[in-house]
Coordinates of C-alpha atoms in Angstrom, one line a residue:
M22 CA 111.9 144.1 98.3
P23 CA 109.1 143.7 96.3
V24 CA 109.6 142.8 92.5
L25 CA 106.2 145.2 92.4
G26 CA 104.6 147.7 94.2
P27 CA 105.4 151.1 94.8
Q28 CA 107.0 151.3 98.2
R29 CA 110.4 151.0 98.2
Q30 CA 111.1 147.8 100.7
L31 CA 114.8 147.3 100.5
L32 CA 115.1 149.2 104.3
G33 CA 111.9 146.2 105.1
P34 CA 112.2 146.7 109.2
L35 CA 111.8 150.6 108.7
N36 CA 108.9 150.1 106.5
S37 CA 106.7 147.9 108.5
T38 CA 104.6 148.6 111.1
S39 CA 104.2 145.3 112.3
P40 CA 107.0 142.3 113.8
A41 CA 104.9 139.9 111.4
T42 CA 105.2 142.0 108.4
P43 CA 107.1 139.9 105.7
R44 CA 110.2 142.3 104.8
L45 CA 110.6 141.1 101.0
G46 CA 106.7 141.7 100.8
L47 CA 104.7 145.3 100.2
A48 CA 103.5 147.4 102.8
T49 CA 100.3 146.2 104.7
N50 CA 99.5 149.8 105.6
Q51 CA 95.8 150.1 105.0
T52 CA 94.7 154.3 105.4
G53 CA 91.4 156.0 104.2
P54 CA 91.1 158.5 101.3
Q55 CA 92.0 161.5 103.5
C56 CA 95.9 160.3 103.0
L57 CA 98.4 162.5 101.7
E58 CA 101.0 160.0 99.5
V59 CA 103.5 161.6 98.2
S60 CA 105.1 159.7 94.9
V61 CA 108.9 160.1 93.8
P62 CA 109.7 158.8 90.5
E63 CA 112.8 156.0 90.5
G64 CA 114.0 158.6 87.9
L65 CA 114.0 161.7 89.9
F66 CA 115.3 158.8 93.0
L67 CA 118.7 158.0 91.1
S68 CA 119.0 161.3 89.3
L69 CA 119.2 163.0 93.7
G70 CA 121.7 159.7 94.5
L71 CA 123.9 160.2 91.2
V72 CA 124.5 163.9 92.3
S73 CA 125.3 163.4 95.9
L74 CA 127.5 160.2 94.3
V75 CA 130.1 162.5 92.1
E76 CA 129.9 165.8 94.9
N77 CA 130.6 163.9 97.9
V78 CA 133.1 161.8 95.4
L79 CA 134.8 165.2 94.3
V80 CA 135.2 166.2 98.4
V81 CA 137.1 163.6 99.4
A82 CA 139.4 163.1 96.2
A83 CA 140.2 166.9 96.8
I84 CA 140.7 166.1 100.8
I85 CA 143.2 163.4 99.8
K86 CA 145.1 165.3 97.3
N87 CA 145.5 168.4 98.8
R88 CA 148.3 167.8 101.8
N89 CA 147.0 170.9 103.3
L90 CA 143.8 169.5 104.1
H91 CA 144.7 166.6 106.1
S92 CA 144.3 167.5 109.2
P93 CA 141.1 166.5 111.9
M94 CA 138.3 168.5 111.1
Y95 CA 138.9 167.7 107.0
Y96 CA 139.3 164.1 108.2
F97 CA 135.6 164.4 109.8
I98 CA 134.6 166.2 106.6
C99 CA 136.0 163.2 104.3
C100 CA 134.1 161.0 106.7
L101 CA 130.8 162.7 106.2
A102 CA 131.6 162.5 102.7
V103 CA 132.3 158.6 102.7
S104 CA 129.3 158.4 105.2
D105 CA 127.0 160.5 102.4
L106 CA 128.4 158.3 99.7
L107 CA 127.3 154.8 101.3
V108 CA 123.7 156.3 101.5
S109 CA 123.7 157.4 97.6
V110 CA 125.2 153.9 96.6
S111 CA 122.8 151.5 98.9
N112 CA 119.9 153.9 97.7
V113 CA 121.1 153.7 94.2
L114 CA 121.8 150.6 93.8
E115 CA 118.6 149.0 95.5
T116 CA 116.7 151.3 93.0
A117 CA 118.8 149.7 90.1
V118 CA 118.1 146.3 91.2
M119 CA 114.3 146.7 91.7
L120 CA 114.3 148.3 88.2
L121 CA 115.8 145.2 87.1
L122 CA 113.4 142.7 88.8
E123 CA 110.6 144.3 87.5
A124 CA 111.8 144.8 83.5
G125 CA 112.7 140.6 83.9
A126 CA 116.1 141.4 83.8
L127 CA 117.2 139.3 86.8
A128 CA 116.1 136.7 88.0
P129 CA 113.3 137.5 91.2
R130 CA 115.1 134.3 93.2
A131 CA 113.6 134.9 97.1
A132 CA 117.1 133.4 98.9
V133 CA 119.5 135.9 96.3
V134 CA 117.3 139.2 97.2
Q135 CA 116.9 138.3 101.0
Q136 CA 120.3 138.2 101.2
L137 CA 121.2 141.2 99.1
D138 CA 117.9 143.1 101.2
D139 CA 120.3 142.1 104.3
V140 CA 123.4 143.5 103.1
I141 CA 122.0 146.6 101.7
D142 CA 119.8 147.3 104.7
V143 CA 123.0 147.1 107.3
L144 CA 124.9 149.4 104.4
I145 CA 122.4 151.7 104.3
C146 CA 121.7 152.0 108.0
S147 CA 125.0 152.1 109.2
S148 CA 125.9 155.2 106.7
M149 CA 123.3 157.1 108.3
V150 CA 124.3 156.5 111.4
S151 CA 127.9 157.2 111.0
S152 CA 126.7 160.8 108.9
L153 CA 125.0 161.4 112.2
C154 CA 127.8 160.6 114.6
F155 CA 130.4 162.9 112.2
L156 CA 128.2 165.6 112.0
G157 CA 128.5 165.4 115.7
A158 CA 132.4 165.1 115.8
I159 CA 132.2 167.9 113.2
A160 CA 130.0 169.9 115.9
V161 CA 132.8 168.9 118.6
D162 CA 135.6 169.8 116.6
R163 CA 134.5 173.7 116.3
Y164 CA 133.6 173.8 119.2
I165 CA 137.2 172.8 120.7
S166 CA 138.7 175.2 118.4
I167 CA 137.1 178.0 119.8
F168 CA 136.8 177.4 123.4
Y169 CA 140.1 175.8 123.4
A170 CA 142.0 177.5 120.6
L171 CA 145.2 177.6 122.4
R172 CA 144.8 173.6 123.1
Y173 CA 143.4 172.9 120.2
H174 CA 146.2 171.0 118.4
S175 CA 147.3 168.8 121.5
L176 CA 143.7 168.1 122.4
V177 CA 142.9 167.1 118.7
T178 CA 145.7 165.1 117.5
L179 CA 145.9 162.9 114.2
P180 CA 146.2 159.8 116.5
R181 CA 143.2 161.0 118.2
A182 CA 141.4 161.8 115.6
W183 CA 142.1 158.7 113.8
R184 CA 141.1 156.5 117.0
A185 CA 138.0 158.2 117.0
I186 CA 136.9 157.7 113.6
A187 CA 137.5 153.6 113.9
A188 CA 135.7 153.6 116.8
I189 CA 132.8 155.8 114.7
W190 CA 132.6 153.1 111.6
V191 CA 132.9 150.1 114.5
A192 CA 130.5 151.4 115.9
S193 CA 128.2 152.2 113.4
V194 CA 128.6 148.7 111.6
L195 CA 128.0 146.7 115.1
A196 CA 125.2 149.0 115.9
S197 CA 123.8 148.7 112.0
T198 CA 123.6 145.0 112.1
L199 CA 122.3 144.8 115.7
F200 CA 119.2 146.7 114.7
I201 CA 118.7 144.9 111.3
A202 CA 118.8 141.3 113.3
Y203 CA 116.5 142.5 116.1
Y204 CA 114.1 144.8 114.2
N205 CA 111.4 143.8 115.5
H206 CA 111.9 144.9 119.1
A207 CA 110.8 148.5 119.9
A208 CA 113.5 148.9 122.3
V209 CA 115.6 149.1 119.0
L210 CA 113.7 151.5 117.3
L211 CA 113.5 153.6 120.5
C212 CA 117.3 153.6 121.1
L213 CA 118.0 155.2 117.2
V214 CA 115.0 157.2 117.6
S215 CA 116.9 158.4 121.3
F216 CA 120.2 158.4 119.6
F217 CA 118.8 161.1 116.8
V218 CA 117.6 163.1 119.3
A219 CA 120.3 163.0 121.4
M220 CA 122.3 164.3 118.1
L221 CA 120.2 166.8 117.7
A222 CA 120.9 168.4 121.0
L223 CA 124.5 168.2 121.3
M224 CA 124.9 170.1 118.3
A225 CA 122.2 172.8 119.2
V226 CA 123.9 173.4 122.6
L227 CA 127.6 173.2 120.7
Y228 CA 126.4 175.5 118.2
V229 CA 124.3 178.2 120.3
H230 CA 127.3 178.3 122.6
M231 CA 129.3 178.9 119.6
L232 CA 127.1 181.5 118.7
A233 CA 126.8 183.5 122.0
R234 CA 130.8 183.3 122.1
A235 CA 131.2 184.8 118.8
C236 CA 128.8 187.3 119.1
Q237 CA 130.5 187.9 122.8
H238 CA 133.6 188.8 120.8
A239 CA 131.8 190.9 117.7
R240 CA 130.9 193.1 120.9
G241 CA 134.2 193.6 121.6
I242 CA 136.0 194.6 118.2
A243 CA 132.7 197.0 117.8
R244 CA 133.5 198.7 121.0
L245 CA 137.1 199.7 120.0
H246 CA 135.7 200.8 117.1
K247 CA 132.8 202.8 118.5
R248 CA 130.1 200.6 116.5
Q249 CA 128.9 199.0 118.4
H250 CA 125.1 198.5 117.8
S251 CA 125.5 198.1 114.2
T252 CA 128.1 195.6 114.2
Q253 CA 126.6 193.4 116.7
Q254 CA 123.4 193.3 115.3
G255 CA 124.7 192.4 111.9
F256 CA 126.8 189.5 113.1
G257 CA 124.0 188.4 115.2
L258 CA 121.8 187.9 112.4
K259 CA 124.9 186.5 110.2
G260 CA 125.4 184.0 112.9
A261 CA 121.8 183.3 113.3
A262 CA 121.5 182.6 109.9
T263 CA 124.4 180.4 109.9
L264 CA 122.9 178.2 113.4
T265 CA 119.5 178.0 111.4
I266 CA 120.7 176.7 108.3
L267 CA 122.8 174.1 110.3
L268 CA 120.4 172.9 112.5
G269 CA 117.6 173.5 110.7
T270 CA 118.6 171.0 107.3
F271 CA 119.5 168.7 110.3
F272 CA 116.0 168.6 111.1
L273 CA 114.5 169.0 108.0
F274 CA 115.9 166.2 106.6
W275 CA 116.7 163.4 109.3
G276 CA 113.2 164.4 111.6
P277 CA 111.1 162.9 109.2
F278 CA 112.7 159.3 109.4
F279 CA 113.4 159.1 112.8
L280 CA 109.2 160.3 113.3
H281 CA 108.4 157.3 111.0
L282 CA 110.6 154.9 113.3
S283 CA 108.9 156.9 116.7
L284 CA 105.3 156.3 114.9
I285 CA 105.9 152.8 114.2
V286 CA 106.3 152.0 117.8
L287 CA 104.1 154.6 119.0
C288 CA 101.1 154.1 117.0
P289 CA 101.7 151.1 114.3
Q290 CA 98.0 150.0 113.7
H291 CA 96.5 153.5 113.4
P292 CA 95.5 155.2 110.0
T293 CA 96.9 158.9 110.7
C294 CA 100.2 157.2 111.8
G295 CA 99.5 155.0 108.0
C296 CA 99.8 158.2 106.2
V297 CA 103.2 158.9 107.7
F298 CA 104.0 155.0 106.7
N299 CA 103.1 155.3 103.2
N300 CA 105.8 158.3 103.4
F301 CA 108.2 156.6 103.3
N302 CA 110.0 157.2 100.3
L303 CA 110.0 160.6 100.7
F304 CA 112.0 159.8 104.0
L305 CA 114.3 158.4 101.9
T306 CA 114.7 160.8 99.3
L307 CA 114.6 163.7 102.3
I308 CA 118.3 161.7 103.3
I309 CA 119.6 161.5 100.0
C310 CA 119.0 165.2 99.7
N311 CA 121.1 165.8 102.7
A312 CA 123.8 164.1 101.2
I313 CA 123.9 166.7 98.6
V314 CA 123.7 169.7 100.6
D315 CA 126.1 168.7 103.8
P316 CA 129.2 169.5 101.2
L317 CA 127.4 172.5 100.8
I318 CA 127.5 173.6 104.3
Y319 CA 131.0 172.0 105.4
A320 CA 133.1 171.4 102.8
F321 CA 132.2 173.9 99.6
R322 CA 132.9 176.8 102.1
S323 CA 136.3 176.2 102.6
Q324 CA 138.3 178.3 99.9
E325 CA 141.2 175.8 100.1
L326 CA 139.1 172.7 99.1
R327 CA 137.7 174.9 96.6
K328 CA 140.9 175.7 95.1
T329 CA 141.4 172.0 95.6
L330 CA 138.3 170.7 93.4
Q331 CA 139.1 173.3 90.4
E332 CA 142.5 171.2 89.9
V333 CA 140.9 168.0 90.8

């Protein structure tokens, strides 16, 4: 974590282009004048983090308060909010420490900064991995609720949901610890990128299948009311729009970050790839934006949860 400089380096392993790059040093990427580097003001980064913090705290509080929301689906949404909350807290803490160091309010002791660097690296990485896992868990839960509606409550029970939640958290922490410890191995980065691609493929397959089933159901209803064409077309457009929002936001906010990881393996010293590396702060900002958008997609659309939020 640098005391001075524009690049956010607390996630040193993710933003280094060579195993030899010091984790607490400045970025060593040297790029040509044609590179476009998007500067993210610290004030904007802090503001987005605080908005995400408040938003996800409200979601967690509402789910805990309302017993009607104590179901596996809402527990997965609650855990997603906790993961997004940790992403926001970690990045806000990182930014605050960097600003205090730059202002001279904290003594820049290398050993202390290194330990803080490692802890927040693991925290941020584990919260990112758990966020992706819970997004996948929500997709699986919705898939089962549609295709196995009659058996849903016997398949998705609270004990099974709790075991799945515990397994996700434990796996996320272990995977993140290993990643931070062995970040200079290309295989570790490839595993993270493969995990992202697998989650994207899983969500795409499940949501497309659910959309196809919903359209088929809409056609059946339309035949009964003899309004097949207009009803089917309207429902199809609405379903396609929802699917585009779900997968589009996932890819938009997470894709650049994992592209960054891929390029570290594929072309760590190439000038063009260096242009991408210089925008690492922007990629983290997109992840913070994802933590703001997730409650709008998965939580606030519930009337019961909105009612509880008003009470909170």
